[in-house]
Every structure is written in structure tokens, then in C-alpha cells.
Coordinates of C-alpha atoms and ligand atoms in Angstrom, one line a residue:
Chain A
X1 CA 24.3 -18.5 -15.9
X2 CA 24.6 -20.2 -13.2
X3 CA 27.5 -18.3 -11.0
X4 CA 27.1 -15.2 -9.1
X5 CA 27.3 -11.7 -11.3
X6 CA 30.6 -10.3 -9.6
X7 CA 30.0 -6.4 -8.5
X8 CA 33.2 -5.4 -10.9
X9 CA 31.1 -7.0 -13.9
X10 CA 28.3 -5.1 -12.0
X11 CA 30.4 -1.8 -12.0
X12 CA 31.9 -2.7 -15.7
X13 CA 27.6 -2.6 -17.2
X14 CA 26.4 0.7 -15.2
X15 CA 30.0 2.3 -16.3
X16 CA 29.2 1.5 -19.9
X17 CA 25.1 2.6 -19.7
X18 CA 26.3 5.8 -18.3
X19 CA 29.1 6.3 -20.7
X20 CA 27.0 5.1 -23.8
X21 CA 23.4 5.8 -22.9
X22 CA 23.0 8.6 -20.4
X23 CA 21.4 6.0 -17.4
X24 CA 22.8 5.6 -14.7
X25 CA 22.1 2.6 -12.5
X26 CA 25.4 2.8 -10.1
X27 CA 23.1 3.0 -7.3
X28 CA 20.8 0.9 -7.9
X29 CA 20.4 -1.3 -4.8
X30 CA 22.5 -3.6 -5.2
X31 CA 21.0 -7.0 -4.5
X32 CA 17.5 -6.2 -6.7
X33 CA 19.5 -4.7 -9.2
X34 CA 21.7 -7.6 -9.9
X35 CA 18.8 -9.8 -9.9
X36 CA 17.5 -8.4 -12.5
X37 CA 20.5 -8.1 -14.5
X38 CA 20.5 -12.2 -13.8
X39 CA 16.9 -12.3 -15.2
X40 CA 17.5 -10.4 -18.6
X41 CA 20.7 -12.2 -18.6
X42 CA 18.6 -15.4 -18.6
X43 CA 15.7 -14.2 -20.2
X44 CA 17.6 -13.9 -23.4
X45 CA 20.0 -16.2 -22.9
X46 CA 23.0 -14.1 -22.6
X47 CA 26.2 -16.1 -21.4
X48 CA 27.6 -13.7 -19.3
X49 CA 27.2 -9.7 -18.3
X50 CA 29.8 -9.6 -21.2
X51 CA 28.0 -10.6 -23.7
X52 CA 25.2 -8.5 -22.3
X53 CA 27.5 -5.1 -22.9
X54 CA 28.2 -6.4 -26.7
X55 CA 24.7 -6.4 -27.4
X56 CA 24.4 -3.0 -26.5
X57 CA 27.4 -2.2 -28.6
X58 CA 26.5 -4.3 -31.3
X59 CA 22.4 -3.3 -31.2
X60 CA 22.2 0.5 -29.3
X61 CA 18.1 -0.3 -29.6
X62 CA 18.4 -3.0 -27.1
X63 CA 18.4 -0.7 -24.7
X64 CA 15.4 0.5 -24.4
X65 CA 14.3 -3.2 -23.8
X66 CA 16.7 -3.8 -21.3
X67 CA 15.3 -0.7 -19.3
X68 CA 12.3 -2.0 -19.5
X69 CA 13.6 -5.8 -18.1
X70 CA 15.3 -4.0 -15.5
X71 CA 12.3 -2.2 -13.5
X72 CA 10.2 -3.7 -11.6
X73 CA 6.8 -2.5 -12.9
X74 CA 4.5 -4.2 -10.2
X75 CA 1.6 -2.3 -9.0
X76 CA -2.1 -2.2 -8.0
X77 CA -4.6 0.3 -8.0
X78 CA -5.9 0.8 -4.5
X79 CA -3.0 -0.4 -3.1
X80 CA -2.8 -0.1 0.4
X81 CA -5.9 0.7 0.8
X82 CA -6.1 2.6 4.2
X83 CA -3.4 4.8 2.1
X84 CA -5.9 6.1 0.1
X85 CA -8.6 6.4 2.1
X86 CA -6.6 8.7 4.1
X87 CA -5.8 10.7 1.1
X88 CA -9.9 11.1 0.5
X89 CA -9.9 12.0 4.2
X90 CA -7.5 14.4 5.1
X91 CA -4.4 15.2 3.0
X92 CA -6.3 16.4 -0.7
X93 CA -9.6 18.1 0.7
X94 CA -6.7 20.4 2.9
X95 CA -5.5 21.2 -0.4
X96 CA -8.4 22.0 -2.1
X97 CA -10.2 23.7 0.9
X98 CA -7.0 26.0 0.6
X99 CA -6.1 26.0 -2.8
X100 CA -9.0 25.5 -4.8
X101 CA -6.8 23.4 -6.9
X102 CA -4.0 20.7 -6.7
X103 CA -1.3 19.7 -8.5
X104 CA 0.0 16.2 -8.5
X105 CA 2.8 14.2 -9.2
X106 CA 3.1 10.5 -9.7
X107 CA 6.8 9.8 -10.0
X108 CA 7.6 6.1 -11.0
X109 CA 3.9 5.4 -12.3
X110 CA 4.5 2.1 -14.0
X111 CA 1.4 0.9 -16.2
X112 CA -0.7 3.7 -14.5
X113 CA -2.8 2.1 -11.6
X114 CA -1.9 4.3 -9.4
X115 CA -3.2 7.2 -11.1
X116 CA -6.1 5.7 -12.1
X117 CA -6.9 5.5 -8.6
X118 CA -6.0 9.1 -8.3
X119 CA -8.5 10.0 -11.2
X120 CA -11.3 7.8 -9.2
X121 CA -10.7 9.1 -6.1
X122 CA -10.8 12.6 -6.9
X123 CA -14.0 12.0 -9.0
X124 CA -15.8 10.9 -5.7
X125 CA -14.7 14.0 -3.9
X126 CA -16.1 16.1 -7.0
X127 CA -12.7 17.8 -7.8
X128 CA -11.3 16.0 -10.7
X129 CA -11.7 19.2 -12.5
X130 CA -9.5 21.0 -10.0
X131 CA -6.8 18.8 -10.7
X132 CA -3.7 18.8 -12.9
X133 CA -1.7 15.4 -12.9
X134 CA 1.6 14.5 -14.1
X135 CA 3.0 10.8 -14.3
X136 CA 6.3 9.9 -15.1
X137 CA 8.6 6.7 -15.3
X138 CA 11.7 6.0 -16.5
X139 CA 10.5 3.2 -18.5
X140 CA 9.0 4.0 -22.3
X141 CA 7.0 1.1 -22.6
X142 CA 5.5 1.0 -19.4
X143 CA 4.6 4.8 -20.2
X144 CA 2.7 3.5 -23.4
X145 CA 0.9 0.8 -21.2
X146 CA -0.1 3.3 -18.6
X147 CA -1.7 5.7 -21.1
X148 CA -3.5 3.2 -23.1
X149 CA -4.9 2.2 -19.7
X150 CA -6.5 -1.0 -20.2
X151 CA -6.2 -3.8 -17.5
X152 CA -6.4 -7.6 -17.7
X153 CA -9.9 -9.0 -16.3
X154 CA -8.0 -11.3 -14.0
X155 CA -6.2 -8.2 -12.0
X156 CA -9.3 -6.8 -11.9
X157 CA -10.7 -8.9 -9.3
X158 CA -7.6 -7.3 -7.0
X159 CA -8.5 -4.2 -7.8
X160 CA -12.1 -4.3 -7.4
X161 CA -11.3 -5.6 -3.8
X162 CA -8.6 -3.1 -2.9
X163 CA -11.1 -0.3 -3.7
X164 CA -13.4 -2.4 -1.5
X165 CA -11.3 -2.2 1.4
X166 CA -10.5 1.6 0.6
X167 CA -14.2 2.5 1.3
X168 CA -15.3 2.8 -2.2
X169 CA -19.7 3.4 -2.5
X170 CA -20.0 2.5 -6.6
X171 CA -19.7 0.0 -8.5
X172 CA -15.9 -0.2 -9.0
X173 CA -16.5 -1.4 -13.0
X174 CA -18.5 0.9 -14.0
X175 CA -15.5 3.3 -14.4
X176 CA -14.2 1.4 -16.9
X177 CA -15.4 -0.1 -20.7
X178 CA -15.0 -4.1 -21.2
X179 CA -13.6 -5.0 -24.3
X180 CA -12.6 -8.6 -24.9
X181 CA -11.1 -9.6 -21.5
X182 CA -9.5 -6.4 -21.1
X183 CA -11.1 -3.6 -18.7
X184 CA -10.5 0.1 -20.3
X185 CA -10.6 3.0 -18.3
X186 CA -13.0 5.8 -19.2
X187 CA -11.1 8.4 -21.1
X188 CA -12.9 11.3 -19.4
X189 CA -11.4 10.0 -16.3
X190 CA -7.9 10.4 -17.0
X191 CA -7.8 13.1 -20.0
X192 CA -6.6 15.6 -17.1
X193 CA -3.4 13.7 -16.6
X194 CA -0.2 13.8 -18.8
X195 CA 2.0 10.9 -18.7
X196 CA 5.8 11.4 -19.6
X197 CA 9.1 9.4 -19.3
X198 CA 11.3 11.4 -16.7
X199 CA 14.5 9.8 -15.0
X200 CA 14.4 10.7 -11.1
X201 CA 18.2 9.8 -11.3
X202 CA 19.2 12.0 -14.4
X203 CA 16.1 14.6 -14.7
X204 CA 15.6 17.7 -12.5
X205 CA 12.7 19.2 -10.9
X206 CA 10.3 20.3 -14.0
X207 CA 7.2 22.1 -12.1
X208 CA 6.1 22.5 -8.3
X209 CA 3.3 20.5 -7.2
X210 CA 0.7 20.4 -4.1
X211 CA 1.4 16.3 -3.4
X212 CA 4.3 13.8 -5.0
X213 CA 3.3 10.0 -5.0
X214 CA 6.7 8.6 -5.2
X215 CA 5.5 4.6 -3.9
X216 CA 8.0 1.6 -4.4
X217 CA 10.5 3.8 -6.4
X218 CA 13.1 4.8 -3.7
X219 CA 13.4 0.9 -2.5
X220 CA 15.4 0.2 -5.5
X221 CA 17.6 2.8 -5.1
X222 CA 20.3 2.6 -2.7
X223 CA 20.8 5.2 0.4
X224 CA 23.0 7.5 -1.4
X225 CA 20.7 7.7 -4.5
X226 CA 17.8 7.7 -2.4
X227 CA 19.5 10.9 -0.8
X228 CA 19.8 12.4 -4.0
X229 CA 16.3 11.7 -5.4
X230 CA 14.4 13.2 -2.2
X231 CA 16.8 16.6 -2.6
X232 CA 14.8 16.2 -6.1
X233 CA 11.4 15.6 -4.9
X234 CA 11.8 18.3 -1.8
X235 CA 12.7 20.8 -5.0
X236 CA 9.6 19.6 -6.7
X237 CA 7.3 20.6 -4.0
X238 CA 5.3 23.8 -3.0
X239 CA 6.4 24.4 0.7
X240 CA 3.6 23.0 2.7
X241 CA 3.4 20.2 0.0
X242 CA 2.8 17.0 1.0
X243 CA 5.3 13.6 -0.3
X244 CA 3.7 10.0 0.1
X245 CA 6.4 7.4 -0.3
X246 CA 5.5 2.9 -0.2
X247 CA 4.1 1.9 3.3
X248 CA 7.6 0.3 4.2
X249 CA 9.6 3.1 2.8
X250 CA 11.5 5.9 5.3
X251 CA 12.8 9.1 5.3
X252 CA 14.3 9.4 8.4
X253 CA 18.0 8.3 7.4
X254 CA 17.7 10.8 4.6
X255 CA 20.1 13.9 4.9
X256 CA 16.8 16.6 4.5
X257 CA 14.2 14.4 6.7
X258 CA 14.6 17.5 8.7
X259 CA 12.7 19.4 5.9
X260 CA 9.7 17.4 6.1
X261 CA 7.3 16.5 9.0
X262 CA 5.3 13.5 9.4
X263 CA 1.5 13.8 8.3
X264 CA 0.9 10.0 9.0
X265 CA 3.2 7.4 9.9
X266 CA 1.6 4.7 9.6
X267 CA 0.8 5.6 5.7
X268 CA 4.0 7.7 5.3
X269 CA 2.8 10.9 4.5
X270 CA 5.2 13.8 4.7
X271 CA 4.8 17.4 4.6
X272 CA 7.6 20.0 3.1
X273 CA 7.9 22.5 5.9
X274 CA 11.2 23.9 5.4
X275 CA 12.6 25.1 1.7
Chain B
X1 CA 25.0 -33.0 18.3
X2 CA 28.4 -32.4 16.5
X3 CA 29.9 -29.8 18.5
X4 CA 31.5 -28.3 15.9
X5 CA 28.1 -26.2 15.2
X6 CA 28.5 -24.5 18.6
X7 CA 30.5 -21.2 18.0
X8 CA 29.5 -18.0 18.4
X9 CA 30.4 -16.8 14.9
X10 CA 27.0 -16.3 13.4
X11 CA 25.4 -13.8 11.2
X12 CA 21.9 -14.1 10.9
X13 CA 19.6 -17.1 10.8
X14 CA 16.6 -17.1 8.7
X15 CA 13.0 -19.1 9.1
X16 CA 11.4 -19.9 6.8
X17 CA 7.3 -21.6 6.8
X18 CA 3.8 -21.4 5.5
X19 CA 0.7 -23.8 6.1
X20 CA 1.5 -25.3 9.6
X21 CA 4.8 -23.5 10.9
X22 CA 2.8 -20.6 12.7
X23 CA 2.1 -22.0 15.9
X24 CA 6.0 -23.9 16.0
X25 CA 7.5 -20.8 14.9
X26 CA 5.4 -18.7 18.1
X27 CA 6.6 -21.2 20.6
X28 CA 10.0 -21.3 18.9
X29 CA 10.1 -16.8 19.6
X30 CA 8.7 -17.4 22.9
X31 CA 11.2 -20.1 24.0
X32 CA 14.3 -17.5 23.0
X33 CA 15.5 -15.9 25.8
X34 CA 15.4 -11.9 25.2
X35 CA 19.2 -11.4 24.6
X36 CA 19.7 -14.0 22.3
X37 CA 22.1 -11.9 20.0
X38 CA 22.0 -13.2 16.6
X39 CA 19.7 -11.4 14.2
X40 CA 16.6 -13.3 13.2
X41 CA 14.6 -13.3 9.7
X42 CA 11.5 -14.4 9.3
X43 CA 9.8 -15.8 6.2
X44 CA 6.4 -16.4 6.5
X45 CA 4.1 -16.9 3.7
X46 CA 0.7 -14.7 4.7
X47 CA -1.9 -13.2 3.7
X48 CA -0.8 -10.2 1.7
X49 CA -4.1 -7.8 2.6
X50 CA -3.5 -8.4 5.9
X51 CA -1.2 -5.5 7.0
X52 CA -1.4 -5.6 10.8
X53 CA -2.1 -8.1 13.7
X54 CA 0.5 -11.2 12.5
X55 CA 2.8 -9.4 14.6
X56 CA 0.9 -8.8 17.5
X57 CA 0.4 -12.7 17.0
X58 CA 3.5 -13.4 16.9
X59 CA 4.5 -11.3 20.1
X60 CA 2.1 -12.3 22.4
X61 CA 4.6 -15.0 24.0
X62 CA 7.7 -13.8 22.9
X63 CA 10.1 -11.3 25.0
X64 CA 11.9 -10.5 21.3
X65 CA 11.3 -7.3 19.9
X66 CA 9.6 -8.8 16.8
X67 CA 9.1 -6.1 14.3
X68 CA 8.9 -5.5 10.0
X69 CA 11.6 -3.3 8.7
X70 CA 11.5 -0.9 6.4
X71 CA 13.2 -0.8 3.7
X72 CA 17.1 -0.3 4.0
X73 CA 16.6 -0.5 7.8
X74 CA 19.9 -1.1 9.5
X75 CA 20.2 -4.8 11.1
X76 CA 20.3 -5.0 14.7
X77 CA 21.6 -8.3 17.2
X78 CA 18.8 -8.9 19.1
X79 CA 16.2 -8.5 16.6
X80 CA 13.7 -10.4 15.0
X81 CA 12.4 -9.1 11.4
X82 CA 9.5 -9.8 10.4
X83 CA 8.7 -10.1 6.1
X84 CA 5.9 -7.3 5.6
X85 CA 2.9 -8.6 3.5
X86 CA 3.5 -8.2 -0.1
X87 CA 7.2 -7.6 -0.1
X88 CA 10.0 -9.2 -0.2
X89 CA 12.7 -9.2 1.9
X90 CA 16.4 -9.4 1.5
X91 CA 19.4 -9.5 3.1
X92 CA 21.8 -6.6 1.9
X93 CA 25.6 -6.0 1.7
X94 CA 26.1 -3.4 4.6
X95 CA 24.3 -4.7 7.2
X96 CA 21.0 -3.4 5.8
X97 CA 17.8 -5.3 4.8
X98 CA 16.0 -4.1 1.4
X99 CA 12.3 -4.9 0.6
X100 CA 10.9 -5.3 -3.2
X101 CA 8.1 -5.5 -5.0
X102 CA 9.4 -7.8 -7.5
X103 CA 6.9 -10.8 -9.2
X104 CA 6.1 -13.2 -6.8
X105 CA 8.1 -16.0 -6.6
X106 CA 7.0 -19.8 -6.0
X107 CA 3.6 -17.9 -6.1
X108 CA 4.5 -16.0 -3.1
X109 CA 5.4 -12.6 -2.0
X110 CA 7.1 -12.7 0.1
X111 CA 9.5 -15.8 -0.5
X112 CA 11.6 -17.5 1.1
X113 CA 13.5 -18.4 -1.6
X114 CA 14.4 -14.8 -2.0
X115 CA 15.4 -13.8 1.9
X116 CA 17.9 -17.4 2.2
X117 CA 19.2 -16.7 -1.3
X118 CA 20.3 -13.1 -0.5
X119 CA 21.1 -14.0 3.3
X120 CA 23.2 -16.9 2.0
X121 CA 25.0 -14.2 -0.6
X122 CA 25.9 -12.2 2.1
X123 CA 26.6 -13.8 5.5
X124 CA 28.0 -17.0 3.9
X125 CA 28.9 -20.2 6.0
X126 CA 27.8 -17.7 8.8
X127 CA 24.1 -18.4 8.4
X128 CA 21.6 -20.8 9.7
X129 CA 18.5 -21.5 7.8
X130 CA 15.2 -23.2 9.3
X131 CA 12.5 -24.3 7.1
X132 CA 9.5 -25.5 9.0
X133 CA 5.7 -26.8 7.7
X134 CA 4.6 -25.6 4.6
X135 CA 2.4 -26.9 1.8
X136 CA 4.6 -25.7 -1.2
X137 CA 8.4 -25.5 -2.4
X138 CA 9.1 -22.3 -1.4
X139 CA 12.4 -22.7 0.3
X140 CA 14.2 -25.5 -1.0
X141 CA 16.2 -23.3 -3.6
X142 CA 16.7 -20.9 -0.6
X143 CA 18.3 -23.6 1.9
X144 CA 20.2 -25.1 -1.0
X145 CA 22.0 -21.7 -1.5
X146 CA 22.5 -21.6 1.9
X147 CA 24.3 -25.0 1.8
X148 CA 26.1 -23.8 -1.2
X149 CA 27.4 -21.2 0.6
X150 CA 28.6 -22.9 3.6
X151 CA 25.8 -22.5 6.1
X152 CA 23.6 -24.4 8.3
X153 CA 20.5 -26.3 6.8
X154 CA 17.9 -27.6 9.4
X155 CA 14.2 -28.8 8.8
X156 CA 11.3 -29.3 10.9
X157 CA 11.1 -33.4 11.0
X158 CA 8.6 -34.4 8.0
X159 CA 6.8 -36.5 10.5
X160 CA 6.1 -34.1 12.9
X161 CA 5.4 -31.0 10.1
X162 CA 1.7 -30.7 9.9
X163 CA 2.4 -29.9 5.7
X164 CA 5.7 -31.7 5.1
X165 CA 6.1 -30.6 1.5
X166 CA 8.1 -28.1 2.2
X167 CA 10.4 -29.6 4.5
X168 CA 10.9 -32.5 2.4
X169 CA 11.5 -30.2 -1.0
X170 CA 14.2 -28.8 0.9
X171 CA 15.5 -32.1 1.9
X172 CA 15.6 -33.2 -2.2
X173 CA 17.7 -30.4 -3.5
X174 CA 20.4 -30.7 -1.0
X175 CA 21.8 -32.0 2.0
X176 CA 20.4 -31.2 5.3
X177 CA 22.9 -30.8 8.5
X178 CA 20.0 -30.9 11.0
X179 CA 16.3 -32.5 10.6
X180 CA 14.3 -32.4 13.9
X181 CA 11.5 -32.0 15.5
X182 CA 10.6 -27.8 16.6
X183 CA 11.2 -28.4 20.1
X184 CA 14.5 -30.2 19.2
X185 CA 15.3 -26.9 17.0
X186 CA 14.3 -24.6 20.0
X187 CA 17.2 -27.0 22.0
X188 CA 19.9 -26.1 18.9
X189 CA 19.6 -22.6 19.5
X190 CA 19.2 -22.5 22.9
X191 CA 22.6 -24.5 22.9
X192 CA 24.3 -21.7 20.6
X193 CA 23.0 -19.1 23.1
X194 CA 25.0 -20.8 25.4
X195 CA 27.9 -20.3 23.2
X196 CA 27.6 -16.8 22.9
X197 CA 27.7 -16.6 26.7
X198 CA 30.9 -17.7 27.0
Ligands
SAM1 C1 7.2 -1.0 -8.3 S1 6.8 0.3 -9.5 C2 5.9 1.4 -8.4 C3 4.5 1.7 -9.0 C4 3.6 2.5 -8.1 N1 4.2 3.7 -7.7 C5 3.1 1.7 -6.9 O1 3.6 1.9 -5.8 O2 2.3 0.8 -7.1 C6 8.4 1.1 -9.6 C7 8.5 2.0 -10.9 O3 9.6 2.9 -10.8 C8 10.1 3.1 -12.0 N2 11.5 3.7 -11.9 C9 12.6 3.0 -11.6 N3 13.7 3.8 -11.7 C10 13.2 5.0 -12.1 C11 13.8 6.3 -12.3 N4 15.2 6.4 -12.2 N5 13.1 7.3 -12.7 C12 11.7 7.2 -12.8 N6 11.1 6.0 -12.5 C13 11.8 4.9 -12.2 C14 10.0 1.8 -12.7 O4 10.1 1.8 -14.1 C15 8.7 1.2 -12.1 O5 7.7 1.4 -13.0

């Protein structure tokens, strides 16, 4: 297709998900969203965002294939390294000096590296065992990736440097089990950790934890969703909890940013102060 | 120079570069007078590990507040913004800017394909695009759109880019208003300033 999508063909496809499949992308950012509508458009050859909406009539399966399209699943373990490091550091031994426990949430996990890096972390600091994890996305199939946790030997070599950079003392591979090009993580590594679909936009708060990871979510979502979804996340959070959002991500234009308190700036590291 | 360039009705412009286009680009910032009012975007491919210090870099000569936004960060005259490492960087409706984490693109993240596309989408024949030095094609779909639209195209001369492939890509896929040599482009804006002063 070569025109631009109009924003009332945009408005035409999130009316009909909402009506017909209980999503709702209306506020979506706009230009990342409609790029990606252009990309499934093209990826299957679609001749307009018409034809794209009588697919979903004609074949209601679709859809779960389009969600998938749609998201952006990119991610690294380790990423941002000085993140994590100051995770190790300060934020989850404060929790577990007080607590004895912690309770985390990965919202928006995509294919899990993020909470393998969790796992690995907290294995170093000897308190796996102290841990209960939830993941979530929106997307089934990325779900499915993320809990059969196996990762392509050539985005190993980014990972291996990230936890590098983090400060990591072992031998980054031996957490996981090579099988045929593909790098699986040890399963008594992650068998603390329950992975789930939940929809930020749709779902409400299901359990109170000590520390959200909600990284690269929010920047799809535009300021009036993103509004709504940290109302969601402050809900989700033990007072005192701390939220982590991407390294390029802000909460400062958000209607509760009063409720939180910045832990670290530079790595975007709130803490819930206020309920 | 046609004169009919010389209003003072821009938007934005956005630069674009990789291999070669640092060292232009820092003289370029540093030759800008520190009220110049139209909103700059920067492209720059770079390293994507490298989190800090390319600003400082680019700052040392420059009286511009140079700076990376975050992500749905209101635009600002004045400003410079800078493409964080390993994120895109695009031009919203609203007079916001939007980072991503989409794929990369031309094997870069960020691309400049990506921040002319969406400026082009939303600030129209309003925009100026510069694409200096750069050892790939990254760009040229950018600067076409920007055409497309009704903007400003202008390279770095070929001859003088220290990588020209990038420049010259550009100059394939569509027509080019402006090609000249940085100091000449330095001269351009420096004569829009003068429009705005008016
Ligand atoms: C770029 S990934 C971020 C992965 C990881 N947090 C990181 O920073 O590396 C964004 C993820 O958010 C998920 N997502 C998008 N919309 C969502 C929603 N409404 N609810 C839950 N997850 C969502 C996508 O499916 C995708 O996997």
C-alpha cells in the first residue's frame, strides 16, 4: 500500500477490535501504531485497512496473529546494563533486608529476557528463593516463547556482553543448556516465575507487589493511555514499592507522578509513597 | 540561492549522518547562534552501548541546549534533540516526539529513515532535511518522503562527504533542492536565521 493509512481508517480498525474483540488500541501512539498496522498490512498483502477488518470478520482467529504483528516484541536481557546493576545494588537488597521476601512484576515481558535476567540476578544475590515473579503480556505467542525460554545463539553474544557490562563474576552460559544453536535456560532458574497474558489497557490490578518492571511498554501508548496504565500500576504496588519504567521513559507529565518519588533518575526508578 | 527558501515558516529540520558527518555536524551546532528558533532533530547512527558522552561531544562547541528526549517529551523552538542509542525517534502529531524500540531499520537503530519519514508526515512542506556523510542508505527513503511531502532536501556535497554513499543514495531516489558543501549548509541556515529576525 503505498498511501498513507488515514487516522478515520485508523479510528474505523480500533472501533471494530474493541467492538468485536475486547482490545482496545485507540491509544495506541499514534505514529508506531499505524506503522505497524502498515507492516501487517504489507506483510500479508492486504490492499487496504479495509480489507484488513474483513479478514477479521471473515476469520475471528486472525486476530490473535494480528496482535502478535502489532507489538513490538524487541528486548534484551541485561539491557541497560547500569539499570540492573543498580537493582543488585540498592533497590532489591532494601527489599529483602526489610521484607525477607519480594514480589515482582514484569508487565509487558515479551519473549522473557527480561526476567531471565531477573531470575540471574537474584541467583547471585542468593535470594531466588525469596522471590515470587509474575510476567505478563498482552501477546499469546510471545507468552509461549518467553516460557519455553530458549534463545538464538547469535543474540547470545548481546547478551553475554550486556551482562558483561552489568558486572556479572560467572560465566554468563553456564546458566543455560545448548541444544542445537539454541541456548535454553536452566529450568530451576525460572520455575519460581509464572508467566500469563494480561492486558494493561483492559485488565486490572490482580495482586500487590514489592517492584513493577514495566520497560518499553508505556512508549507505545499515548499520554492519555499512559495516564490510565500508571493509575494501574500505582494500584498494583505495595506503598513503598518501587516502579522501573525504559531508560527514556517519564513520569513526570503523568497525572499521579505526585504519588511516586524518584529512586534514580538516571535509571528511572520510582518509589510509591503516597496511596 | 533562490530566495524563495527564505521564510520564516518552518517546523523542524532534521539531520541526518553516520560514518564521517560527526565532526561537520559539531561545527555545524557550534556555528548556530543560541536563539536560532527552529527545532532541530538529530539522526546520528551510534554506537548503541554507548549511553552517555555523544552528547557532551556534541556540546563542547555548541551554545544549543543539545539534549535526548524522552519519550513523548514536548518539542521546544530552540532545541536540539538528540536520537538516544537504541531507539528511534519520531516526530509526533501534537508537537510531541515518541521513541520506539521497533526492529532496526537499514540495520540501524536509530534511523533516519524513520525520524524524516514521521517528521515529513507531520510538519509537511514545513521541514528541512540534511543528510550528511554516511557509509550506508539510511536516509534516502527519509529525504524522499520529505520531498514527497513538500519540504526541503539538502546534502552534504559527495565530494566533500568523507563516506558519500549516503548522500549520493539520497540523491538517486529523489530530487535534491540544495547539495553543498557543510560550511555552505551552515551559510543556508544562518541565512534563514536572518529571516526569522525580521
Ligand atoms: C518492547 S517490549 C518490552 C520488553 C521488555 N520489557 C524490555 O524492556 O526489554 C514491549 C512489550 O509490551 C507488550 N504490550 C504491548 N501492549 C500491551 C498491553 N496492553 N498489555 C500488556 N503488554 C503489552 C508487547 O506485547 C511487547 O511484548
Amino acid at each position: 500500500m503505498q498511501r498513507d493509512i488515514e487516522i478515520a481508517e485508523l479510528r474505523r480498525l480500533t472501533q471494530y477490535i474493541d467492538d468485536n474483540f475486547d482490545y482496545d488500541f485507540k491509544n495506541y501512539a499514534m505514529s508506531s501504531f499505524t506503522r505497524r498496522v502498515r507492516r501487517v498490512i504489507e506483510l500479508y498483502k492486504f490492499t487496504s485497512v479495509e480489507a484488513l477488518i474483513k479478514k477479521f470478520k471473515n476469520d475471528p482467529a486472525f486476530f490473535q496473529e494480528f496482535v502478535s504483528e502489532i507489538t513490538v516484541n524487541v528486548t534484551e536481557m541485561f539491557r541497560d546494563p547500569t539499570f540492573w546493576s543498580s537493582l543488585r545494588d540498592e533497590i532489591i537488597p532494601e527489599v529483602i533486608k526489610e521484607h525477607r521476601k519480594i514480589s515482582i512484576w514484569h508487565a509487558g515481558c515479551s519473549s522473557g529476557e527480561e526476567v531471565i535476567s531477573m531470575c540471574i540476578l537474584l541467583k547471585e544475590l542468593n535470594c531466588l528463593e525469596s522471590a515470587t515473579i509474575v510476567a505478563t503480556d498482552i501477546d499469546q505467542s510471545i507468552i509461549n516463547k518467553a516460557k519455553k525460554a530458549s534463545f538464538s545463539s547469535k543474540n547470545m553474544e548481546l547478551n553475554k556482553q550486556n551482562y558483561e557490562r552489568y558486572g556479572g563474576k560467572h560465566d554468563f552460559l553456564s546458566y543455560f543448556v545448548e541444544d542445537n544453536g539454541f541456548f535454553y535456560i536452566k529450568p530451576e532458574l525460572i520455575e519460581r516465575v509464572s508467566f500469563r497474558v494480561q492486558d494493561l489497557v483492559k485488565g486490572n490490578p490482580f495482586s500487590k507487589f514489592d517492584l513493577i518492571l514495566c520497560r518499553n511498554v508505556m512508549i507505545y501508548f499515548n499520554q492519555t493511555l499512559q495516564n490510565e496504565v500508571l493509575k494501574k500500576l500505582h494500584g498494583s504496588l505495595f506503598k513503598y514499592g518501587n516502579l522501573a519504567i525504559g531508560s527514556k521513559e517519564s513520569l513526570i507529565w503523568c497525572d499521579i507522578a505526585n504519588k511516586f518519588v524518584v529512586v534514580n533518575n538516571e535509571e528511572k526508578i520510582y518509589k510509591k509513597i503516597k496511596d | 540561492m533562490k530566495s524563495s527558501f527564505f521564510h520564516n515558516k518552518y517546523k523542524g529540520i532534521v539531520i541526518g549522518g553516520s560514518a564521517g558527518s560527526f565532526k561537520p555536524i559539531t561545527k555545524l551546532l557550534a556555528d548556530l547562534p543560541k536563539d536560532f528558533p527552529i527545532p532541530i532533530f538529530l539522526c546520528l547512527h551510534r554506537l548503541k552501548h554507548v549511553r552517555h558522552g555523544f552528547i557532551e561531544a556534541l556540546s563542547i562547541k555548541s551554545s544549543k541546549p543539545i539534549f535526548e528526549p524522552l519519550d513523548k517529551e514536548l518539542v521546544r523552538p530552540g532545541m536540539v534533540y538528540l536520537a538516544p542509542a537504541n531507539y528511534h525517534l519520531c516526530i509526533e502529531l501534537g508537537n510531541t516526539v515518541s521513541l520506539s524500540t521497533e526492529g532496526l531499520i537499514n540495520n540501524s537503530r536509530p534511523a533516519i529513515d524513520l525520524t524524516f519519514k514521521t517528521a515529513a508526515y507531520v510538519y509537511k512542506e514545513k521541514l528541512i532535511g540534511i543528510l550528511f556523510s554516511g557509509a550506508n542508505k539510511d536516509g534516502a527513503l527519509g529525504m524522499k518522503a520529505i520531498k514527497d511531502k513538500g519540504g526541503v532536501t539538502i546534502i552534504q556535497d559527495p565530494e566533500e562527504s568523507m563516506m558519500n554513499t549516503m548522500p549520493q543514495s539520497a540523491k538517486q531516489v529523489t530530487e535534491i533542492d540544495f547539495c553543498l558543501e557543510a560550511e555552505k549548509i551552515t551559510n543556508f541556515l544562518l541565512d534563514l536565521y536572518k529571516a526569522y529576525q525580521k
